[in-house]
CSV table of C-alpha atoms (C1' of nucleotides) in Angstrom, one decimal:
chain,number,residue,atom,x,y,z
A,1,UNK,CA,-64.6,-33.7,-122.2
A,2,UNK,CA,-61.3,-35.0,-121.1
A,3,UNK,CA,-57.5,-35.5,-122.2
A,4,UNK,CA,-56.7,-37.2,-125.8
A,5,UNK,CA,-55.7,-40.6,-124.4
A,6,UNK,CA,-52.2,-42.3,-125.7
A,7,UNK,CA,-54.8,-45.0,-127.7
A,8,UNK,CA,-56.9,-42.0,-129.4
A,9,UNK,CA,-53.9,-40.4,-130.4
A,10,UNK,CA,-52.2,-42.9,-131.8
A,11,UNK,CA,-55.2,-44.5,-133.4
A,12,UNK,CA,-55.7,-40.9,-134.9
A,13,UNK,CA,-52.5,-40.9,-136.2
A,14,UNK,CA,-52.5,-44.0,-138.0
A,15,UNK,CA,-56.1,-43.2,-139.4
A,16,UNK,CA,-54.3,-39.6,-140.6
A,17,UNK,CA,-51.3,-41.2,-142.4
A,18,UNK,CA,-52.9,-44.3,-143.8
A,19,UNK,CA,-55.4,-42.3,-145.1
A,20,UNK,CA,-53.0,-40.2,-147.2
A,21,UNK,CA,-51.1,-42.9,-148.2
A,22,UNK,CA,-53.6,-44.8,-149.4
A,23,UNK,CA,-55.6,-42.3,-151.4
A,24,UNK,CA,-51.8,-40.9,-152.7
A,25,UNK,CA,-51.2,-44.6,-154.1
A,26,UNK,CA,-54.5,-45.0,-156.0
A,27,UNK,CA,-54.3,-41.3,-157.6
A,28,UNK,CA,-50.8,-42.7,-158.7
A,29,UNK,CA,-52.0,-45.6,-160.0
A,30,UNK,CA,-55.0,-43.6,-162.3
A,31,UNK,CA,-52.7,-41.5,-163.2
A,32,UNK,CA,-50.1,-44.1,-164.7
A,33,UNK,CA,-53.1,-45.2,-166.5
A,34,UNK,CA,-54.4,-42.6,-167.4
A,35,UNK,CA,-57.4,-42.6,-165.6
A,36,UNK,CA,-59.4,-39.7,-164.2
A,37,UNK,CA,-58.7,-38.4,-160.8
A,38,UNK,CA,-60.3,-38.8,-157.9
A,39,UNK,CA,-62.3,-35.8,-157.7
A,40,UNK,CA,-63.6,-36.6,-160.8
A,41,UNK,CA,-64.7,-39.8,-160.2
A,42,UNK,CA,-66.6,-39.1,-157.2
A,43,UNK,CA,-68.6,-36.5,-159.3
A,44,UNK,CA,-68.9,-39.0,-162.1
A,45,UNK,CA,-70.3,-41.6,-159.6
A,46,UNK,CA,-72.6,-39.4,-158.2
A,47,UNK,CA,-74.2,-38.8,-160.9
A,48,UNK,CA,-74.1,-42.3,-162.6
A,49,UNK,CA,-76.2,-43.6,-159.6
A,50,UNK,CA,-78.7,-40.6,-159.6
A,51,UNK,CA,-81.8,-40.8,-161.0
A,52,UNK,CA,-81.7,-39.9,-165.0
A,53,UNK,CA,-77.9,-39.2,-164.3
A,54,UNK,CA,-78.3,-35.9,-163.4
A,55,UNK,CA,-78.4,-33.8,-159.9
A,56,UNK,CA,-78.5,-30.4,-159.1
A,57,UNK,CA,-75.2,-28.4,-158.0
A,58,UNK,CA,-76.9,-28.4,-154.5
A,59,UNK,CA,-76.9,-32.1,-154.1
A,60,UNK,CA,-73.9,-33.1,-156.1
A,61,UNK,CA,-71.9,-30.4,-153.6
A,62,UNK,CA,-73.5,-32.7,-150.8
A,63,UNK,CA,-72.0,-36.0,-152.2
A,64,UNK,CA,-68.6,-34.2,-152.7
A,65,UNK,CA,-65.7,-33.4,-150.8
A,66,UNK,CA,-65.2,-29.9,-152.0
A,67,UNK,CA,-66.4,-26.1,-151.6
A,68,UNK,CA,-69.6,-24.6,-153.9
A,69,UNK,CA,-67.0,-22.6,-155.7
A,70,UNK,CA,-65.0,-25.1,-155.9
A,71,UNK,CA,-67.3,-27.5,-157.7
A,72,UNK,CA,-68.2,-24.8,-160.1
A,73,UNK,CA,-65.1,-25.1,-161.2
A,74,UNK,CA,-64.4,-29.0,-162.0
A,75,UNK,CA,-67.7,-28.8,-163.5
A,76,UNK,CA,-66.5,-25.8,-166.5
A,77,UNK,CA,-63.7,-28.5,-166.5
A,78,UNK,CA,-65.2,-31.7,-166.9
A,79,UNK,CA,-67.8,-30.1,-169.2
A,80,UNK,CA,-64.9,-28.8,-171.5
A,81,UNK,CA,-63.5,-32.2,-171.5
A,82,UNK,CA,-67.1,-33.6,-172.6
A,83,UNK,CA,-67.2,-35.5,-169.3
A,84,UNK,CA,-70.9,-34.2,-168.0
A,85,UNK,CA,-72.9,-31.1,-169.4
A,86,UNK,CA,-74.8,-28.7,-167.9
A,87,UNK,CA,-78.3,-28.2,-168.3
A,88,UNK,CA,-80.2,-25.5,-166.7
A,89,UNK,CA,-83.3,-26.3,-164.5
A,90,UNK,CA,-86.8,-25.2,-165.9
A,91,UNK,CA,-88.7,-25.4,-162.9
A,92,UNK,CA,-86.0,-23.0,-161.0
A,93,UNK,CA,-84.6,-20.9,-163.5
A,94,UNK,CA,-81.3,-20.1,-161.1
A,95,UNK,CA,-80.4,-23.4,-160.8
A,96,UNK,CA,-78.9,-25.8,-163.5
A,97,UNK,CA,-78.1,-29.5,-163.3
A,98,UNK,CA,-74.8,-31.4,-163.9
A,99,UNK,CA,-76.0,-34.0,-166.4
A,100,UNK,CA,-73.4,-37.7,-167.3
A,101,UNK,CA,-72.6,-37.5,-170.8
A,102,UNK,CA,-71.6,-40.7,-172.6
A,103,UNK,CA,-68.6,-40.1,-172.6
A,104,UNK,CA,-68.4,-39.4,-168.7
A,105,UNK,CA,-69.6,-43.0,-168.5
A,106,UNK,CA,-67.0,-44.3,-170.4
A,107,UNK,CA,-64.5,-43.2,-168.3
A,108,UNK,CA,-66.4,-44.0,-165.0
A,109,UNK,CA,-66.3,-47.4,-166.3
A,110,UNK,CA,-62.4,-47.5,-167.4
A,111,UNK,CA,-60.9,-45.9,-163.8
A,112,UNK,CA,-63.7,-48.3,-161.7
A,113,UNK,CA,-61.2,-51.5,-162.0
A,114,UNK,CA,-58.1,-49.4,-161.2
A,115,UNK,CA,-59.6,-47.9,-158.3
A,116,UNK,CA,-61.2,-51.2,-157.3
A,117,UNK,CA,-57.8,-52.5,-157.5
A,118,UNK,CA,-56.7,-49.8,-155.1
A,119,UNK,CA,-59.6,-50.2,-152.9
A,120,UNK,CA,-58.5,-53.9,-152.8
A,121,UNK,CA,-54.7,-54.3,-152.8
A,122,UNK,CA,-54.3,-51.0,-150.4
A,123,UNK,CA,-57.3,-50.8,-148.1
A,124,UNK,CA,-59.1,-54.2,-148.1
A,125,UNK,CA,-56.6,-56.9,-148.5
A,126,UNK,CA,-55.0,-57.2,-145.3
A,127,UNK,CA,-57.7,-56.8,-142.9
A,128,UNK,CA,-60.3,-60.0,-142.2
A,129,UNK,CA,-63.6,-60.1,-142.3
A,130,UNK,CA,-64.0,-59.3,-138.8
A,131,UNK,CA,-61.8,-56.5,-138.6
A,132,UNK,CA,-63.4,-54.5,-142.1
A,133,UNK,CA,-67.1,-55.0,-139.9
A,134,UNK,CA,-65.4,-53.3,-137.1
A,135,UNK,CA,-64.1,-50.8,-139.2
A,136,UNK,CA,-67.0,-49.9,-140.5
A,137,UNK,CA,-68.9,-49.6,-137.5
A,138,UNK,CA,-66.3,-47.5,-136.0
A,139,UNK,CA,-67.1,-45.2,-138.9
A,140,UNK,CA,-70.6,-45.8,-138.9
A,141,UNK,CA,-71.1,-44.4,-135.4
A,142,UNK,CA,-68.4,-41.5,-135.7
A,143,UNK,CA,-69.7,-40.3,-139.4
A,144,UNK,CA,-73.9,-40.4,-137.4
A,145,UNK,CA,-72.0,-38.2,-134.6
A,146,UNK,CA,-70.6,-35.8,-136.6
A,147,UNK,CA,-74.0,-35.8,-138.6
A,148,UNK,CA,-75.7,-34.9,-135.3
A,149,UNK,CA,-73.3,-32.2,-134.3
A,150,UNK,CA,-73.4,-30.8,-137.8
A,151,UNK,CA,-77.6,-30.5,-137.8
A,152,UNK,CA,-77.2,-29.1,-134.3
A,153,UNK,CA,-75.1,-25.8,-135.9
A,154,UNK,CA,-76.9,-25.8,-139.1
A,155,UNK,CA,-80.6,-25.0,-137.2
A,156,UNK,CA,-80.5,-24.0,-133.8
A,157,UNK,CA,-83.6,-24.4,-133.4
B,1,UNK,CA,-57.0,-60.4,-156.2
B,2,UNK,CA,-60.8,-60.9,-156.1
B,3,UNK,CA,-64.1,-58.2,-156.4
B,4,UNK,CA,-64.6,-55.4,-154.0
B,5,UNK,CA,-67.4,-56.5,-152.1
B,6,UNK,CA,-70.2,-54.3,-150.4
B,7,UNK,CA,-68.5,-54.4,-147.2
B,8,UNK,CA,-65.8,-53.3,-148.5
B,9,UNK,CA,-67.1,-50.9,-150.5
B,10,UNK,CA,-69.3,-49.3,-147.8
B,11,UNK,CA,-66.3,-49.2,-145.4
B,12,UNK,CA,-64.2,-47.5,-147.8
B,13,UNK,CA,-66.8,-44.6,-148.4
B,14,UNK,CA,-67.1,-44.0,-144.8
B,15,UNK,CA,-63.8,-43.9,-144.4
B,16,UNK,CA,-63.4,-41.4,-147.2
B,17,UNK,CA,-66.1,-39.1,-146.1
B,18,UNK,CA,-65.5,-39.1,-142.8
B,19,UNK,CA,-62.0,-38.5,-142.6
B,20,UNK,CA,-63.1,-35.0,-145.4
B,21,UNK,CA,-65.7,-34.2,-142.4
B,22,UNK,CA,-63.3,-34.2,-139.6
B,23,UNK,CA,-60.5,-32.7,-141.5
B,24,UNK,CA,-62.4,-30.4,-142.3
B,25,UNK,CA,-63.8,-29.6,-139.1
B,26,UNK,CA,-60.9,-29.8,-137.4
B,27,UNK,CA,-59.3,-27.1,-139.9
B,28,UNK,CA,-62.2,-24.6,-139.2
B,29,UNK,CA,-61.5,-24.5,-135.8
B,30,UNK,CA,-58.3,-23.8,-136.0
B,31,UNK,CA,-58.7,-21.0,-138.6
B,32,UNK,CA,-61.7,-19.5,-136.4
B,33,UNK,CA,-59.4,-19.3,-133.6
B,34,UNK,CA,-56.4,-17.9,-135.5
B,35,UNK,CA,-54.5,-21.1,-134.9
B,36,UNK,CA,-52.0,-22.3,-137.4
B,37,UNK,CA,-53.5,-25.1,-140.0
B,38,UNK,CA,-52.8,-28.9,-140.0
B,39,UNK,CA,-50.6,-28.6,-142.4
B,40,UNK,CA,-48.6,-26.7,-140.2
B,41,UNK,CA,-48.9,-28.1,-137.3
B,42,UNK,CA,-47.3,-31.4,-138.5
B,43,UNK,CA,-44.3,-29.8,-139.6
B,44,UNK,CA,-44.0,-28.1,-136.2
B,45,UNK,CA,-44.9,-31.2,-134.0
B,46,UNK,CA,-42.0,-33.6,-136.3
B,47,UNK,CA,-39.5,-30.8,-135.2
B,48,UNK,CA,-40.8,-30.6,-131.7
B,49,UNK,CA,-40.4,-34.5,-131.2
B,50,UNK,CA,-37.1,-34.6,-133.1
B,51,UNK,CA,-33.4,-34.3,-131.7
B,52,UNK,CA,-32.5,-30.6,-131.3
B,53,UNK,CA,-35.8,-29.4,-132.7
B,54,UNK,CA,-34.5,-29.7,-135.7
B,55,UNK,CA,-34.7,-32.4,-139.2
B,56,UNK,CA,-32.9,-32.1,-142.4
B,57,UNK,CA,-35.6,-31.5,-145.5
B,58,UNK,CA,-35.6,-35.2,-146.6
B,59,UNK,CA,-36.1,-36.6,-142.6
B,60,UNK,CA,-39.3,-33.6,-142.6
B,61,UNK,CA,-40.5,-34.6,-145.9
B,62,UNK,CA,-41.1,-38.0,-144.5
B,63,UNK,CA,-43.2,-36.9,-141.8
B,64,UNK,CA,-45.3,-34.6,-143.6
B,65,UNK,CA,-47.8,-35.4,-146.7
B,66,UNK,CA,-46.3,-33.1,-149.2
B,67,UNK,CA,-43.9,-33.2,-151.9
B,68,UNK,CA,-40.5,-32.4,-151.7
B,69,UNK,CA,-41.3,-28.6,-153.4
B,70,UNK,CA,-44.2,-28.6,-151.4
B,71,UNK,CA,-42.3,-28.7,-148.7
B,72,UNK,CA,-39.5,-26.1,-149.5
B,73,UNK,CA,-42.6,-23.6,-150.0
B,74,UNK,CA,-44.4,-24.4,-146.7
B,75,UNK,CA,-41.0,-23.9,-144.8
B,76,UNK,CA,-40.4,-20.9,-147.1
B,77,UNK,CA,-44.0,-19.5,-145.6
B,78,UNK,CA,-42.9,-20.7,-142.6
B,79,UNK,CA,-39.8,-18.9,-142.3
B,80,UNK,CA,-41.7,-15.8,-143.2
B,81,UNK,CA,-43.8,-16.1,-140.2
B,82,UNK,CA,-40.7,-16.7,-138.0
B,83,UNK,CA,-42.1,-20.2,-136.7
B,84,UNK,CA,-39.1,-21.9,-138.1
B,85,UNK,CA,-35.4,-21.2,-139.6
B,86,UNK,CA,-32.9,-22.5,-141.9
B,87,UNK,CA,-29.7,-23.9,-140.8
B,88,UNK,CA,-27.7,-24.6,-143.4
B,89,UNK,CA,-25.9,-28.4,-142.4
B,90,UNK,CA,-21.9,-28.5,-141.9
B,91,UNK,CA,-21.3,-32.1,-143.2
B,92,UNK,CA,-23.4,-31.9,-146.1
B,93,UNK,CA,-23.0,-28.8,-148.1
B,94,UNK,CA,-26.1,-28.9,-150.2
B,95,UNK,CA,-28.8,-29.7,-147.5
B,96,UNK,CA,-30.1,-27.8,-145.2
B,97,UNK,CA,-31.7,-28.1,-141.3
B,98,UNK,CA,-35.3,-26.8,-140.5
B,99,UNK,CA,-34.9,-25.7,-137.3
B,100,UNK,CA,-38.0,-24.9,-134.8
B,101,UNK,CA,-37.9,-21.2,-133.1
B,102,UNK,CA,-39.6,-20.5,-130.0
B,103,UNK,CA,-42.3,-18.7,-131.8
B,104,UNK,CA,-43.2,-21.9,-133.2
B,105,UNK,CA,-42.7,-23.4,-130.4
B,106,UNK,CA,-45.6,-21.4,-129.3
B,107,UNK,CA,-48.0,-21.9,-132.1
B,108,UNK,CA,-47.7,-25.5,-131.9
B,109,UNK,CA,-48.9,-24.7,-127.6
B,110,UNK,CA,-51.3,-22.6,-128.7
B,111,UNK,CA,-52.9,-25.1,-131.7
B,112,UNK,CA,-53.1,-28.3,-129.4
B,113,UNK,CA,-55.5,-27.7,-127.2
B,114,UNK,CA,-57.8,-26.6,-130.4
B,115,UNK,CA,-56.6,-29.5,-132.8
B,116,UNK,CA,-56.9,-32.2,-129.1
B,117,UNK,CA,-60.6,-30.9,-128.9
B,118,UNK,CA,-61.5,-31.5,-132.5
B,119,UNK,CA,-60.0,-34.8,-132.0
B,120,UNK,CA,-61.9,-35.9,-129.0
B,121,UNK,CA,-64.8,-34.7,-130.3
B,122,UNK,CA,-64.8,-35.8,-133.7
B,123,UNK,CA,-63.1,-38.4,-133.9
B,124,UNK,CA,-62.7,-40.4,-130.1
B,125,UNK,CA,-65.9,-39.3,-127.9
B,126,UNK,CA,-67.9,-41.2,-130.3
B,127,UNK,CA,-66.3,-44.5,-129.9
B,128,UNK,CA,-66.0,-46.7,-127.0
B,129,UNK,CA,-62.8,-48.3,-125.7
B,130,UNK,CA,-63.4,-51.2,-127.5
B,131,UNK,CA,-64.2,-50.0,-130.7
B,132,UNK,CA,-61.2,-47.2,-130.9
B,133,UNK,CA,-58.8,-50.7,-129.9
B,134,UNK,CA,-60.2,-52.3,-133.4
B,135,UNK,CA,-59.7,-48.9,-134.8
B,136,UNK,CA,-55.9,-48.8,-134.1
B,137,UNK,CA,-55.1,-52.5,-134.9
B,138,UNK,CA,-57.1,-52.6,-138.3
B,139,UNK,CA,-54.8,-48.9,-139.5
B,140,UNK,CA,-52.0,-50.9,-137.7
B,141,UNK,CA,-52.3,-53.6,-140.1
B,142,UNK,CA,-53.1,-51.9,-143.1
B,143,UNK,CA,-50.4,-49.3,-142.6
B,144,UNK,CA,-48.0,-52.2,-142.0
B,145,UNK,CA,-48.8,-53.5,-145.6
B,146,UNK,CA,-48.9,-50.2,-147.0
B,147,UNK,CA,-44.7,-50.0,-145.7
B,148,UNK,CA,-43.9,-53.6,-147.0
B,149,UNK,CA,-45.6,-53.0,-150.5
B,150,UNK,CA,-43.6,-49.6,-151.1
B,151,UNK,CA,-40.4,-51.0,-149.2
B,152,UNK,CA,-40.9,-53.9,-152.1
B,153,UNK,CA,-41.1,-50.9,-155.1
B,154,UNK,CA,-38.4,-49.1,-153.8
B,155,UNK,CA,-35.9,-51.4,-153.4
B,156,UNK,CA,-36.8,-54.6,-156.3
B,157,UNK,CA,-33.3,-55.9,-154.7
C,1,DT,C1',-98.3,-6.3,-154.5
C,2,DG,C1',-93.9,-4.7,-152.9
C,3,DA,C1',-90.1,-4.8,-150.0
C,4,DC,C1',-86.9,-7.9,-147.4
C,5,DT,C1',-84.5,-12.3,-147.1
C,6,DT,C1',-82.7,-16.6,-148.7
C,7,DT,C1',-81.0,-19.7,-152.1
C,8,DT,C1',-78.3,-20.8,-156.2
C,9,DG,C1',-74.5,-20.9,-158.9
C,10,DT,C1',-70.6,-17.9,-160.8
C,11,DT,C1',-66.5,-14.8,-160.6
C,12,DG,C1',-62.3,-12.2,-158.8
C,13,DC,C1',-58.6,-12.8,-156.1
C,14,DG,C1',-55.3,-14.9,-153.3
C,15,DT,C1',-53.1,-19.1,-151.7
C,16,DA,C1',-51.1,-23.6,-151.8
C,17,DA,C1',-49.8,-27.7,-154.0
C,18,DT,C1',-47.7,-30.5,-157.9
C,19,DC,C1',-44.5,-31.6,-161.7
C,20,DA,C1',-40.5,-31.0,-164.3
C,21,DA,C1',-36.2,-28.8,-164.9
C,22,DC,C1',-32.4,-27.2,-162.5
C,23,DA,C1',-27.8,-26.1,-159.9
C,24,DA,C1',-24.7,-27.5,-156.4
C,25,DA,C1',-22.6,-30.8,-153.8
C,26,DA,C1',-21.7,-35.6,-152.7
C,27,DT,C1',-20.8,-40.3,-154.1
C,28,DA,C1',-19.5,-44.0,-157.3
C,29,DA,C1',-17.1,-45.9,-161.1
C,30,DT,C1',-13.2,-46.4,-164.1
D,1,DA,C1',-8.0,-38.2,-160.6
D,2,DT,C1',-11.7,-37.5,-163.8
D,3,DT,C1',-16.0,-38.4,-165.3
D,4,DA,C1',-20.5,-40.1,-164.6
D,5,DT,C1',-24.4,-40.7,-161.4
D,6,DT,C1',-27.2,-39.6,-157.5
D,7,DT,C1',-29.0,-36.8,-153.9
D,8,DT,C1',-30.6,-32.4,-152.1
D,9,DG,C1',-33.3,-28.5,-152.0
D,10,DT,C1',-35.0,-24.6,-155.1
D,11,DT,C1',-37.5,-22.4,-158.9
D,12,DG,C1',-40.9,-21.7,-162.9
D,13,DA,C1',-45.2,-22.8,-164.7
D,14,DT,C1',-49.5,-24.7,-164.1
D,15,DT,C1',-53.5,-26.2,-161.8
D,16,DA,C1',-56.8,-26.6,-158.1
D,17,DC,C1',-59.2,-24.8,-154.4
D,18,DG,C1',-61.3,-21.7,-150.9
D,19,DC,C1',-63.4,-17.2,-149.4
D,20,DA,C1',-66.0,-13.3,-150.2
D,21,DA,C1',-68.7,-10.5,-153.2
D,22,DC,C1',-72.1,-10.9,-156.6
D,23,DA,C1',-76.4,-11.2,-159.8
D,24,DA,C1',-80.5,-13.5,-160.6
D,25,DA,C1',-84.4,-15.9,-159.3
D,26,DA,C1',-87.4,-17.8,-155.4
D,27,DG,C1',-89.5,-17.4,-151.2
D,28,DT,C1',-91.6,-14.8,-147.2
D,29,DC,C1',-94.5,-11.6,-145.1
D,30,DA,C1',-97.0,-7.5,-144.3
DNA sequence: TGACTTTTGTTGCGTAATCAACAAAATAAT
DNA sequence: ATTATTTTGTTGATTACGCAACAAAAGTCA
């Protein structure tokens, strides 16, 4: 496989810190305003682009960065702040879905600019044109890699 | 400041998710083969690559994505495992010195070739030369902006 | 059908991280 | 000098998350 080159290292490093202070910066700035986390909105957004707003636990845990348990657990939270509610699933009476209340739409809608803004001002802003297409081909082809490598361990065939 | 558009937006997921994915990864690895975390490592590496193997908290806390508690408790854990010390500093009688021991010395040894692999193989092997050059200057220039925004909130002069 | 196996979401427990409040020392101001 | 301010690292309280064990329902297969 071969030694981590000086480029790939430092290329790793600045994806590493970037990365943290970016995302640190726009959880700062929802917070100021009193916006939900980021967590949150990524379940929130899930959900407002599914179909009927509503997705199993198995396909929201897909979409999000975070452990089965784990989303059990922002879920009791957001439904307690009225955020999404759950509904259990008639045709597989284990499962239940994670169902966008109104309210949970509401707030999707109020942190979107905020983010936006962060997406913008911290991420987008200083690269070109050219350099955000690279960018996300770079990530294009790494995120199909590690798609491939992750299939490969999940069925061995 | 202008809309997000859908390159942007695109890019940034990818970003997002991928970085999770090889975190992640990367974190298994080095759990499954009873090698200190990530979180760790950094703090060992900053010491390793500072004069005398050793920073003050504040120097540390700069290095490492944590808050300032944060970062008394990891060195408290630290400690614990013997991978570090305390030195309390001479000239300034409140601070303090995290110093690296040999033991950590050795943990950081042993973690590289684990944390280099999941790099490589994650992260680099996918790319070409090419594309891991656009990689570096696009975080270049990003985290260049990143450091002249916050020098301009710290310091409104 | 009846006995394994797998999937689905929840729960107990331990760990790690943050924020806010703090004490001690250093620095600045009058 | 004395007082006020800032810096440095720690501590208490709270919150978030992961792992492993679990119960309940599906699915598999003989």
């Amino acid at each position: 496989m071969g030694r981590v080159t000086e480029l790939e290292l430092s290329a790793w490093r600045l994806f590493i810190k970037t990365h943290a202070t970016i995302i640190e910066s726009i959880e700062q700035d929802l917070a100021d305003q009193k916006r939900v986390p980021l967590t949150t909105y990524d379940v929130l957004i899930a959900l407002f682009e599914a179909p009927d707003r509503k997705l199993r636990f198995g396909e929201l845990n897909q979409k999000v960065v975070l452990s089965k348990s784990g989303l059990t657990r922002l879920v009791d939270r957001l439904e307690r702040e009225g955020l999404i509610q759950r509904e259990k699933s008639q045709e597989d009476r284990r499962g239940a879905y994670a169902v966008l209340t109104h309210e949970g739409e509401l707030q999707l809608r109020k942190a979107w600019p905020v983010y936006a803004r962060g997406i913008k001002q911290y991420f987008a802003e200083p690269l070109s044109d050219d350099e955000m297409r690279s960018l996300k081909s770079a990530f294009t082809v790494i995120s199909k890699a590690l798609q491939s490598s992750h299939d490969k361990e999940e069925k061995p065939s």
